Structures are given as structure tokens and as C-alpha cells.
């Protein structure tokens, strides 16, 4: 079954075309990204498997035009990988926010679209773009089955004590202000993949997954179900990130708004786009690689930021060990945790008291492929598992589309 996986942003369309034989037997036919939609010059980077990559620069006015360009490129005689649109069996979309409406992937219909639209209120930057993506696909492929997979769905198993804020209850009743979490597709994937790789029965396990990338979150997973996660009402809550501040005393928000005369939108922008690595480095970088280079060159600010990164992860992992009354497996994933062995080592060093032991040599080499980085004597297994959110979307899309036939 050929599945097109789409991740639509406000000015971009990321895509992967996968040939799914089964959950575990599949091949990537092509992937790519169309960026700067709606700007004077857009850029398509298309990478067909086994062929030369293609980079196209041209104006693309909106998502409909963009989706047509992506689909046309997939069937292009030179750069394409399939013969015609009819070869695509179904399309799966990544959706950031599904709130309390969705605890799993579903086939798109009018009711689903209405609910995703209601959730735009909670994810104003993302959900409207996802809706544009669904509409753009319908425009070119009106008959195709479309499936939506939500970043929040995996965390719908959290109990009220984990998802409620200690605000007046009426704000939950009126507006559904609560913790939803994010990165659910990634936490789901790496917990299952990690458990299988470590020889642990997911249905009888306590796992902590650390997704540390540009956006970062840590999740506690008991018997395969998310019981707590560090992101909250929006992805701003939790630990330090590339440009997000993470958790802080909420009074800081109103204090700064008064002091600096900031509007709510300006403050939201500062906390989401101008804080974290970028803000603490005074605008130098939001990229962990630059911080590592600068720390190596003796830069004290870079060291402070990276120390805070390790401390924030440590506090979350420690809290979740207590919350689950134990842990069998800790998994590290995403851009930062997959590529920086020292983070995995430094976080785990803080749990030496409870018998976690890292194999320094294996850890230093672990990159790109699944790896167990703890020693055989370690009381808890620790793994590095590269995440693959697109694969989860493709699997769900395949199953739902098969069920429809
Ligand atoms: P996103 O949340 O946007 O998906 P990623 O998971 O790709 O982000 O993570 C991006 C982060 O990963 C950046 O801070 C970057 O510095 C870091 N990163 C990516 N590749 C490497 C690498 N080879 N070495 C060190 N850090 C890396």
C-alpha cells in the first residue's frame, strides 16, 4: 500500500511517500519539503530514493498550489517515483492538537474536520495549516482516503491528577484548559520500539521516553500507556527548548508584561520563539550544535544553558521514576538526544545511586541505529532509539484505509 504522509506547517509542506507492505516491512520512495509557501520565492527540496535530489525555486502562492506541485513531482517522469496519482492508496496527516476529541488516528470526514477546527483555538499556529493541507489534498485527489494522527492522542490516557492544573475548576469546565501533552506519536513509537529492542514486555513495563530536539518533552509510560508528560496545555510547558522557555513561575509572565508594556501576543511570542537556547544566549543560537561548539571553546553562557538542559531532563526523569514507583527502561530520542552522547551520559550519571550504569564506549558510538547504551549490570536499561513519527502515521493510515475497503 502506497501511503503519502503529510506534515503541513503554516508556510511549509513536509512529505514522505512510503510503500507499506506491513507494519515492519516498508520502503521509503521519496521525501521532501516545500518551504516558504506564500512568500515571493518558495523552495522545493525533493529526495527520490535511488535518484538525484531535485531543488526547485519558484513562487507558490498557497497550500493548494503547493500540494499540486508536490504531487506532480511525485509522478514526474524524471524525478518522480510513481506512475500516476492512482498509485497512492491513502494520505496520512500529522495534526498537532486533537484535545479531548481524539485518542487515536481517524479517517477524515466532516465531523473530524469540525473538531480539528475547534482545536485551532489551542494550536493557532499549527491546526489551521493542517486543515489547509487536508483541503489541498482533497482538491487534487477528491476520492482518496485521508487519515489524521494527533500529537496529543497518545497522552489521552493521563489521569485527571496528571492533566489538571490547580486553577479554578471553571476554566476547565468552560474552556477545557488542561494539560494535553505533545510529541505523542514519537513517545509512542520509541517506547514500543525501545521495549521490543530491549526485550521488555510493553504491557508490563515502566518506561520513560526523553524526546530532546528543537522541541523537547519527557513522558512516563506505564504498561504502554502515557501516564504523565512534560508538555501541557501547549508545547510551551516543561523543559528548556530551542526557543521555548518551558516551565517557570507564572507570575513572571504578568510581571514582565507590566514592566515592558507587552501585549498577550507579544509575551506569547517571547516565551515560544525568543526564549530557551535562543533567549538565554541573547540571540546567538537556538541550535544545540552551536552551544556545544561554544562550550568547548570555553563560553560560560553556553555551558550554563547546556547545564540547565541536563538539569531539566534530570528533574523530569527523577519525578517520573517516583510517579511510577520505578522504571525498567529509559529511552533517548530526537535531534539532540540522538546525536549528543554526553547528554545521555550526564543525565544518567544523576541516577547512579539507583544503579543506572552507562557503557561509555557503546554510548559514544550510538548514532542513527537503535542501541542499548546501559551496561549488562545496570539496574535499568537505557536505550537510544531514533524516532520515526512518519512511520507511525503511515502504519495508522494503512490500517484505517484497509479497514475501509
Ligand atoms: P525538531 O523538534 O525540529 O524535529 P530535531 O529533533 O531535528 O528538531 O532536533 C534539532 C536539534 O538537534 C538541534 O538543536 C540540533 O542542534 C540538534 N542536532 C541535530 N543533529 C545534530 C548533530 N549531528 N549533532 C548535535 N546536535 C544535533
Coordinates of C-alpha atoms and ligand atoms in Angstrom, one line a residue:
X1 CA 0.0 0.0 0.0
X2 CA 1.5 3.4 -1.0
X3 CA 0.9 6.0 1.7
X4 CA 1.7 9.7 1.5
X5 CA 2.5 11.2 4.8
X6 CA 2.0 15.0 5.1
X7 CA 3.1 17.4 7.8
X8 CA 1.7 20.8 6.9
X9 CA 3.1 23.9 8.6
X10 CA 1.9 27.5 8.1
X11 CA 4.3 28.1 5.3
X12 CA 5.6 24.6 4.6
X13 CA 4.6 21.1 3.4
X14 CA 6.9 18.2 4.5
X15 CA 6.1 14.8 2.9
X16 CA 7.2 11.2 2.7
X17 CA 5.9 8.6 0.3
X18 CA 6.1 5.1 1.7
X19 CA 5.5 1.7 0.2
X20 CA 4.0 -0.2 3.2
X21 CA 4.0 -4.0 2.8
X22 CA 3.2 -4.4 6.5
X23 CA 3.9 -2.6 9.8
X24 CA 7.6 -3.5 9.7
X25 CA 8.3 -4.2 6.0
X26 CA 8.2 -0.9 4.1
X27 CA 10.4 1.3 1.9
X28 CA 10.7 5.0 1.6
X29 CA 10.0 6.0 -2.0
X30 CA 10.6 9.7 -1.6
X31 CA 10.7 12.5 0.9
X32 CA 10.9 16.3 0.7
X33 CA 9.9 19.7 1.9
X34 CA 8.3 22.6 0.2
X35 CA 9.2 25.8 2.2
X36 CA 8.3 29.5 2.1
X37 CA 4.8 29.0 0.7
X38 CA 3.1 32.4 0.1
X39 CA 6.4 34.2 0.0
X40 CA 7.9 35.7 -3.1
X41 CA 10.1 32.7 -3.8
X42 CA 9.3 29.2 -2.5
X43 CA 11.7 26.3 -2.4
X44 CA 11.0 22.6 -3.1
X45 CA 13.7 20.0 -2.0
X46 CA 12.6 16.6 -3.3
X47 CA 14.6 13.5 -2.5
X48 CA 13.5 10.4 -4.5
X49 CA 15.1 7.2 -3.3
X50 CA 17.7 6.0 -5.8
X51 CA 17.6 9.2 -7.9
X52 CA 19.3 12.5 -7.7
X53 CA 17.7 15.1 -5.4
X54 CA 15.8 18.0 -7.0
X55 CA 15.8 21.6 -5.8
X56 CA 13.2 23.9 -7.4
X57 CA 12.8 27.6 -6.6
X58 CA 9.6 29.2 -7.8
X59 CA 6.7 31.2 -6.4
X60 CA 4.0 29.0 -4.7
X61 CA 1.0 31.2 -3.7
X62 CA -0.8 28.9 -1.3
X63 CA -1.1 25.3 0.1
X64 CA -3.3 24.2 -2.8
X65 CA -0.8 25.2 -5.4
X66 CA 2.0 23.7 -3.2
X67 CA 0.2 20.3 -2.8
X68 CA -0.3 20.1 -6.5
X69 CA 3.4 20.8 -7.0
X70 CA 4.4 18.1 -4.5
X71 CA 2.0 15.5 -6.1
X72 CA 3.1 16.4 -9.6
X73 CA 6.7 16.0 -8.6
X74 CA 5.9 12.5 -7.2
X75 CA 4.6 11.4 -10.7
X76 CA 7.2 13.4 -12.7
X77 CA 8.8 11.1 -15.4
X78 CA 12.3 12.2 -14.4
X79 CA 12.2 13.0 -10.7
X80 CA 9.1 11.0 -9.7
X81 CA 8.7 7.6 -8.1
X82 CA 5.2 6.6 -9.1
X83 CA 3.4 6.4 -12.4
X84 CA 0.2 8.3 -11.5
X85 CA -1.9 9.7 -8.6
X86 CA -3.9 6.5 -8.7
X87 CA -0.9 4.7 -7.3
X88 CA -1.3 6.5 -4.0
X89 CA -3.7 4.5 -1.7
X90 CA -4.2 6.9 1.2
X91 CA -2.8 10.0 2.7
X92 CA -1.9 10.5 6.4
X93 CA -1.6 13.9 8.1
X94 CA 0.2 14.9 11.3
X95 CA -2.1 17.1 13.4
X96 CA -0.6 18.9 16.4
X97 CA -3.8 19.3 18.6
X98 CA -6.7 17.0 19.0
X99 CA -7.6 18.0 22.6
X100 CA -10.1 15.6 24.3
X101 CA -11.8 14.7 21.0
X102 CA -9.2 12.2 19.7
X103 CA -7.4 9.4 21.5
X104 CA -6.2 7.8 18.2
X105 CA -5.9 8.2 14.5
X106 CA -9.2 8.5 12.5
X107 CA -10.4 8.8 8.9
X108 CA -11.2 12.4 7.9
X109 CA -14.8 13.3 7.5
X110 CA -16.8 16.5 8.0
X111 CA -17.2 15.9 11.8
X112 CA -13.4 15.3 12.2
X113 CA -12.7 18.5 10.2
X114 CA -15.1 20.4 12.5
X115 CA -13.3 19.1 15.6
X116 CA -9.8 19.9 14.3
X117 CA -11.2 23.4 13.6
X118 CA -12.4 23.8 17.2
X119 CA -8.9 22.7 18.3
X120 CA -7.4 25.6 16.3
X121 CA -8.1 27.7 19.4
X122 CA -5.4 25.7 21.3
X123 CA -2.9 25.5 18.5
X124 CA -3.4 28.6 16.4
X125 CA -0.1 28.3 14.5
X126 CA -0.5 24.6 13.6
X127 CA -4.0 23.3 13.3
X128 CA -5.1 25.9 10.7
X129 CA -2.2 24.9 8.5
X130 CA -3.1 21.2 8.9
X131 CA -6.6 22.0 7.7
X132 CA -5.2 23.7 4.7
X133 CA -3.2 20.5 4.0
X134 CA -6.3 18.3 4.2
X135 CA -8.2 20.7 1.9
X136 CA -5.3 20.9 -0.6
X137 CA -5.2 17.1 -0.8
X138 CA -9.0 16.9 -1.3
X139 CA -8.6 19.4 -4.1
X140 CA -6.2 17.3 -6.1
X141 CA -7.3 13.8 -5.0
X142 CA -11.0 14.2 -4.2
X143 CA -11.7 10.5 -3.7
X144 CA -8.6 9.5 -1.6
X145 CA -8.9 8.2 2.0
X146 CA -7.3 10.7 4.3
X147 CA -6.3 9.9 7.9
X148 CA -5.2 12.2 10.7
X149 CA -2.8 11.3 13.5
X150 CA -2.6 13.6 16.5
X151 CA 0.4 14.6 18.6
X152 CA -1.9 14.8 21.7
X153 CA -3.7 11.4 21.2
X154 CA -1.2 9.2 23.0
X155 CA -1.5 11.3 26.2
X156 CA -5.2 11.0 26.4
X157 CA -4.7 8.1 28.9
X158 CA -3.4 10.5 31.5
X159 CA -5.4 10.6 34.7
X160 CA -7.0 13.8 35.9
X161 CA -4.5 14.3 38.6
X162 CA -1.8 14.4 35.9
X163 CA -3.6 16.6 33.5
X164 CA -5.4 19.1 35.7
X165 CA -4.0 22.5 36.6
X166 CA -4.7 23.8 40.1
X167 CA -6.7 26.7 38.6
X168 CA -10.3 27.4 39.5
X169 CA -12.2 24.4 38.1
X170 CA -14.5 26.5 36.0
X171 CA -11.7 27.2 33.5
X172 CA -11.5 23.5 32.8
X173 CA -15.3 23.3 32.6
X174 CA -15.7 26.4 30.4
X175 CA -12.5 26.2 28.2
X176 CA -11.0 22.8 28.7
X177 CA -7.8 24.4 30.0
X178 CA -5.8 21.3 31.0
X179 CA -2.6 19.5 30.1
X180 CA -2.7 17.8 26.7
X181 CA 1.0 17.0 26.1
X182 CA 2.6 16.7 22.6
X183 CA 5.1 14.6 20.6
X184 CA 2.8 11.7 21.4
X185 CA 3.5 10.0 18.1
X186 CA 7.2 10.0 18.9
X187 CA 6.8 8.9 22.5
X188 CA 4.5 6.0 21.4
X189 CA 6.9 4.9 18.7
X190 CA 10.1 5.0 20.7
X191 CA 8.5 3.3 23.8
X192 CA 7.2 0.4 21.7
X193 CA 10.4 0.2 19.6
X194 CA 12.6 0.5 22.7
X195 CA 10.7 -2.1 24.7
X196 CA 10.9 -4.6 21.8
X197 CA 14.6 -3.8 21.2
X198 CA 15.4 -4.2 25.0
X199 CA 13.3 -7.4 25.3
X200 CA 10.8 -5.8 27.6
X201 CA 7.1 -6.6 27.6
X202 CA 5.5 -3.2 26.9
X203 CA 2.2 -4.4 28.6
X204 CA 4.1 -5.0 31.8
X205 CA 6.6 -2.1 31.9
X206 CA 7.6 1.3 33.2
X207 CA 9.3 3.4 30.6
X208 CA 10.5 7.0 30.4
X209 CA 11.0 8.5 27.0
X210 CA 13.1 11.6 26.5
X211 CA 12.3 13.4 23.2
X212 CA 15.0 16.0 23.1
X213 CA 15.1 18.0 19.9
X214 CA 14.3 21.6 18.9
X215 CA 11.1 21.0 20.9
X216 CA 11.5 18.7 23.9
X217 CA 9.4 16.6 26.2
X218 CA 9.7 13.7 28.6
X219 CA 6.9 11.1 29.1
X220 CA 6.2 8.5 31.7
X221 CA 4.7 5.4 30.2
X222 CA 3.2 2.5 32.2
X223 CA 2.2 -0.7 30.5
X224 CA 2.3 1.1 27.2
X225 CA 0.1 4.0 28.2
X226 CA 1.2 7.6 28.8
X227 CA 0.6 8.5 32.5
X228 CA 2.3 11.9 32.5
X229 CA 4.2 14.1 30.2
X230 CA 6.1 17.4 30.5
X231 CA 4.3 19.5 27.8
X232 CA 1.0 20.9 28.9
X233 CA -1.9 23.0 27.5
X234 CA 0.5 23.8 24.7
X235 CA 4.1 22.6 23.9
X236 CA 5.5 25.5 26.0
X237 CA 5.3 23.7 29.3
X238 CA 8.2 21.6 30.6
X239 CA 11.9 21.8 30.0
X240 CA 14.1 24.4 28.2
X241 CA 13.9 24.1 24.4
X242 CA 15.4 25.7 21.3
X243 CA 13.3 28.8 21.5
X244 CA 10.8 28.0 24.3
X245 CA 11.3 28.8 28.0
X246 CA 9.5 25.8 29.5
X247 CA 8.0 25.9 33.0
X248 CA 8.5 28.9 35.2
X249 CA 6.7 30.8 37.9
X250 CA 3.5 32.1 36.1
X251 CA 3.9 35.4 37.9
X252 CA 6.9 36.1 35.8
X253 CA 4.5 36.5 32.8
X254 CA 2.3 39.2 34.3
X255 CA 5.4 40.9 35.9
X256 CA 7.2 41.2 32.6
X257 CA 4.1 42.2 30.7
X258 CA 3.6 45.1 33.1
X259 CA 7.3 46.1 33.3
X260 CA 7.8 46.1 29.5
X261 CA 4.3 47.1 28.4
X262 CA 3.8 43.8 26.4
X263 CA 0.5 42.6 24.9
X264 CA -0.5 39.0 25.4
X265 CA 0.5 38.2 21.9
X266 CA 3.9 39.8 22.3
X267 CA 4.5 37.8 25.6
X268 CA 3.4 34.6 23.9
X269 CA 5.9 35.3 21.1
X270 CA 8.7 35.9 23.5
X271 CA 8.0 32.7 25.5
X272 CA 7.6 30.5 22.4
X273 CA 10.0 32.0 19.9
X274 CA 12.6 34.1 21.7
X275 CA 13.4 32.1 24.8
X276 CA 15.1 28.8 25.5
X277 CA 18.6 28.4 24.0
X278 CA 18.0 31.4 21.8
X279 CA 16.9 33.8 24.6
X280 CA 19.4 32.6 27.2
X281 CA 22.2 33.0 24.6
X282 CA 21.0 36.6 23.9
X283 CA 20.0 35.8 20.3
X284 CA 23.2 33.8 19.4
X285 CA 21.6 30.5 18.6
X286 CA 18.7 28.2 19.0
X287 CA 20.8 25.2 17.8
X288 CA 22.3 22.8 20.3
X289 CA 25.3 22.2 18.0
X290 CA 26.4 25.8 18.2
X291 CA 26.1 25.7 22.0
X292 CA 28.3 22.5 22.2
X293 CA 30.9 24.2 20.0
X294 CA 30.9 27.3 22.1
X295 CA 31.1 25.4 25.4
X296 CA 34.1 23.6 24.0
X297 CA 35.7 26.9 23.2
X298 CA 35.2 28.0 26.9
X299 CA 32.0 30.0 26.5
X300 CA 30.4 30.2 30.0
X301 CA 26.9 31.1 28.8
X302 CA 26.8 28.1 26.5
X303 CA 27.8 25.9 29.5
X304 CA 25.1 27.4 31.7
X305 CA 22.4 26.7 29.0
X306 CA 23.6 23.1 28.5
X307 CA 23.8 22.6 32.3
X308 CA 20.2 23.7 32.5
X309 CA 19.2 21.3 29.7
X310 CA 20.7 18.3 31.6
X311 CA 19.2 19.5 34.9
X312 CA 15.7 20.0 33.4
X313 CA 15.7 16.4 31.9
X314 CA 17.1 15.0 35.2
X315 CA 14.3 16.5 37.2
X316 CA 11.6 15.2 34.9
X317 CA 13.1 11.7 34.7
X318 CA 13.5 11.6 38.5
X319 CA 9.9 12.8 39.0
X320 CA 8.5 10.2 36.7
X321 CA 10.5 7.4 38.3
X322 CA 8.9 8.4 41.6
X323 CA 5.5 8.8 40.0
X324 CA 5.6 5.2 38.5
X325 CA 7.4 3.8 41.6
X326 CA 10.2 2.5 39.4
X327 CA 11.5 2.4 35.8
X328 CA 12.6 -0.5 33.5
X329 CA 13.7 1.4 30.5
X330 CA 14.8 5.0 29.7
X331 CA 14.8 5.9 26.0
X332 CA 16.5 8.9 24.5
X333 CA 15.4 10.2 21.1
X334 CA 15.2 13.2 18.6
X335 CA 17.8 15.5 17.2
X336 CA 19.7 16.5 20.4
X337 CA 19.4 13.2 22.3
X338 CA 20.2 11.0 19.3
X339 CA 23.4 13.0 18.4
X340 CA 24.9 14.0 21.7
X341 CA 26.2 11.1 23.7
X342 CA 27.3 13.4 26.6
X343 CA 23.7 14.4 27.3
X344 CA 22.6 10.8 27.7
X345 CA 25.7 10.1 29.9
X346 CA 25.3 13.2 32.1
X347 CA 21.5 12.7 32.7
X348 CA 22.1 9.0 33.6
X349 CA 25.0 9.9 35.8
X350 CA 22.5 11.6 38.1
X351 CA 20.8 8.2 38.6
X352 CA 23.9 6.3 39.6
X353 CA 22.6 6.0 43.1
X354 CA 19.8 3.7 41.9
X355 CA 22.1 1.5 39.8
X356 CA 21.9 3.0 36.4
X357 CA 25.1 2.4 34.6
X358 CA 26.0 3.6 31.1
X359 CA 28.5 1.8 28.8
X360 CA 30.6 4.8 27.8
X361 CA 32.1 3.1 24.7
X362 CA 28.7 1.9 23.3
X363 CA 27.1 5.2 24.2
X364 CA 29.8 7.3 22.4
X365 CA 29.2 5.3 19.2
X366 CA 25.4 5.1 19.4
X367 CA 24.1 7.1 16.4
X368 CA 21.4 6.5 13.7
X369 CA 20.6 2.9 14.8
X370 CA 18.8 1.6 17.9
X371 CA 21.3 0.9 20.7
X372 CA 21.2 -0.3 24.3
X373 CA 23.7 2.1 26.0
X374 CA 23.5 0.7 29.5
X375 CA 25.8 -2.0 30.8
X376 CA 24.5 -5.5 31.4
X377 CA 24.9 -4.9 35.1
X378 CA 22.8 -1.7 35.0
X379 CA 19.6 -2.0 37.2
X380 CA 17.6 -0.1 34.5
X381 CA 18.1 -0.5 30.7
X382 CA 18.8 2.7 28.8
X383 CA 18.4 2.9 25.0
X384 CA 18.9 5.4 22.1
X385 CA 16.1 4.9 19.6
X386 CA 15.9 7.2 16.6
X387 CA 12.3 8.4 16.4
X388 CA 10.1 7.9 13.3
X389 CA 6.8 9.7 13.5
X390 CA 6.1 9.4 9.8
X391 CA 6.2 5.6 10.1
X392 CA 3.5 5.7 12.9
X393 CA 1.3 7.9 10.7
X394 CA 1.9 5.6 7.7
X395 CA 1.0 2.5 9.8
X396 CA -2.2 4.0 11.2
X397 CA -3.2 5.3 7.7
X398 CA -2.6 1.8 6.2
X399 CA -4.7 0.1 8.9
X400 CA -7.6 2.5 8.7
X401 CA -7.6 2.6 4.9
X402 CA -7.5 -1.2 4.8
X403 CA -10.4 -1.3 7.2
X404 CA -12.4 0.9 4.9
X405 CA -12.0 -1.3 1.9
Ligands
LIG1 P1 12.6 19.2 15.7 O1 12.0 19.3 17.1 O2 12.5 20.4 14.9 O3 12.1 17.9 15.0 P2 15.1 17.8 15.9 O4 14.6 16.7 16.6 O5 15.6 17.7 14.5 O6 14.1 19.1 16.0 O7 16.3 18.4 16.7 C1 17.0 19.6 16.4 C2 18.2 19.8 17.3 O8 19.0 18.6 17.2 C3 19.0 21.0 17.1 O9 19.2 21.7 18.3 C4 20.4 20.4 16.7 O10 21.4 21.1 17.2 C5 20.4 19.0 17.2 N1 21.2 18.2 16.3 C6 20.8 17.7 15.1 N2 21.8 17.0 14.6 C7 22.9 17.0 15.4 C8 24.2 16.5 15.4 N3 24.6 15.8 14.4 N4 25.0 16.8 16.5 C9 24.5 17.5 17.5 N5 23.3 18.0 17.6 C10 22.4 17.8 16.6

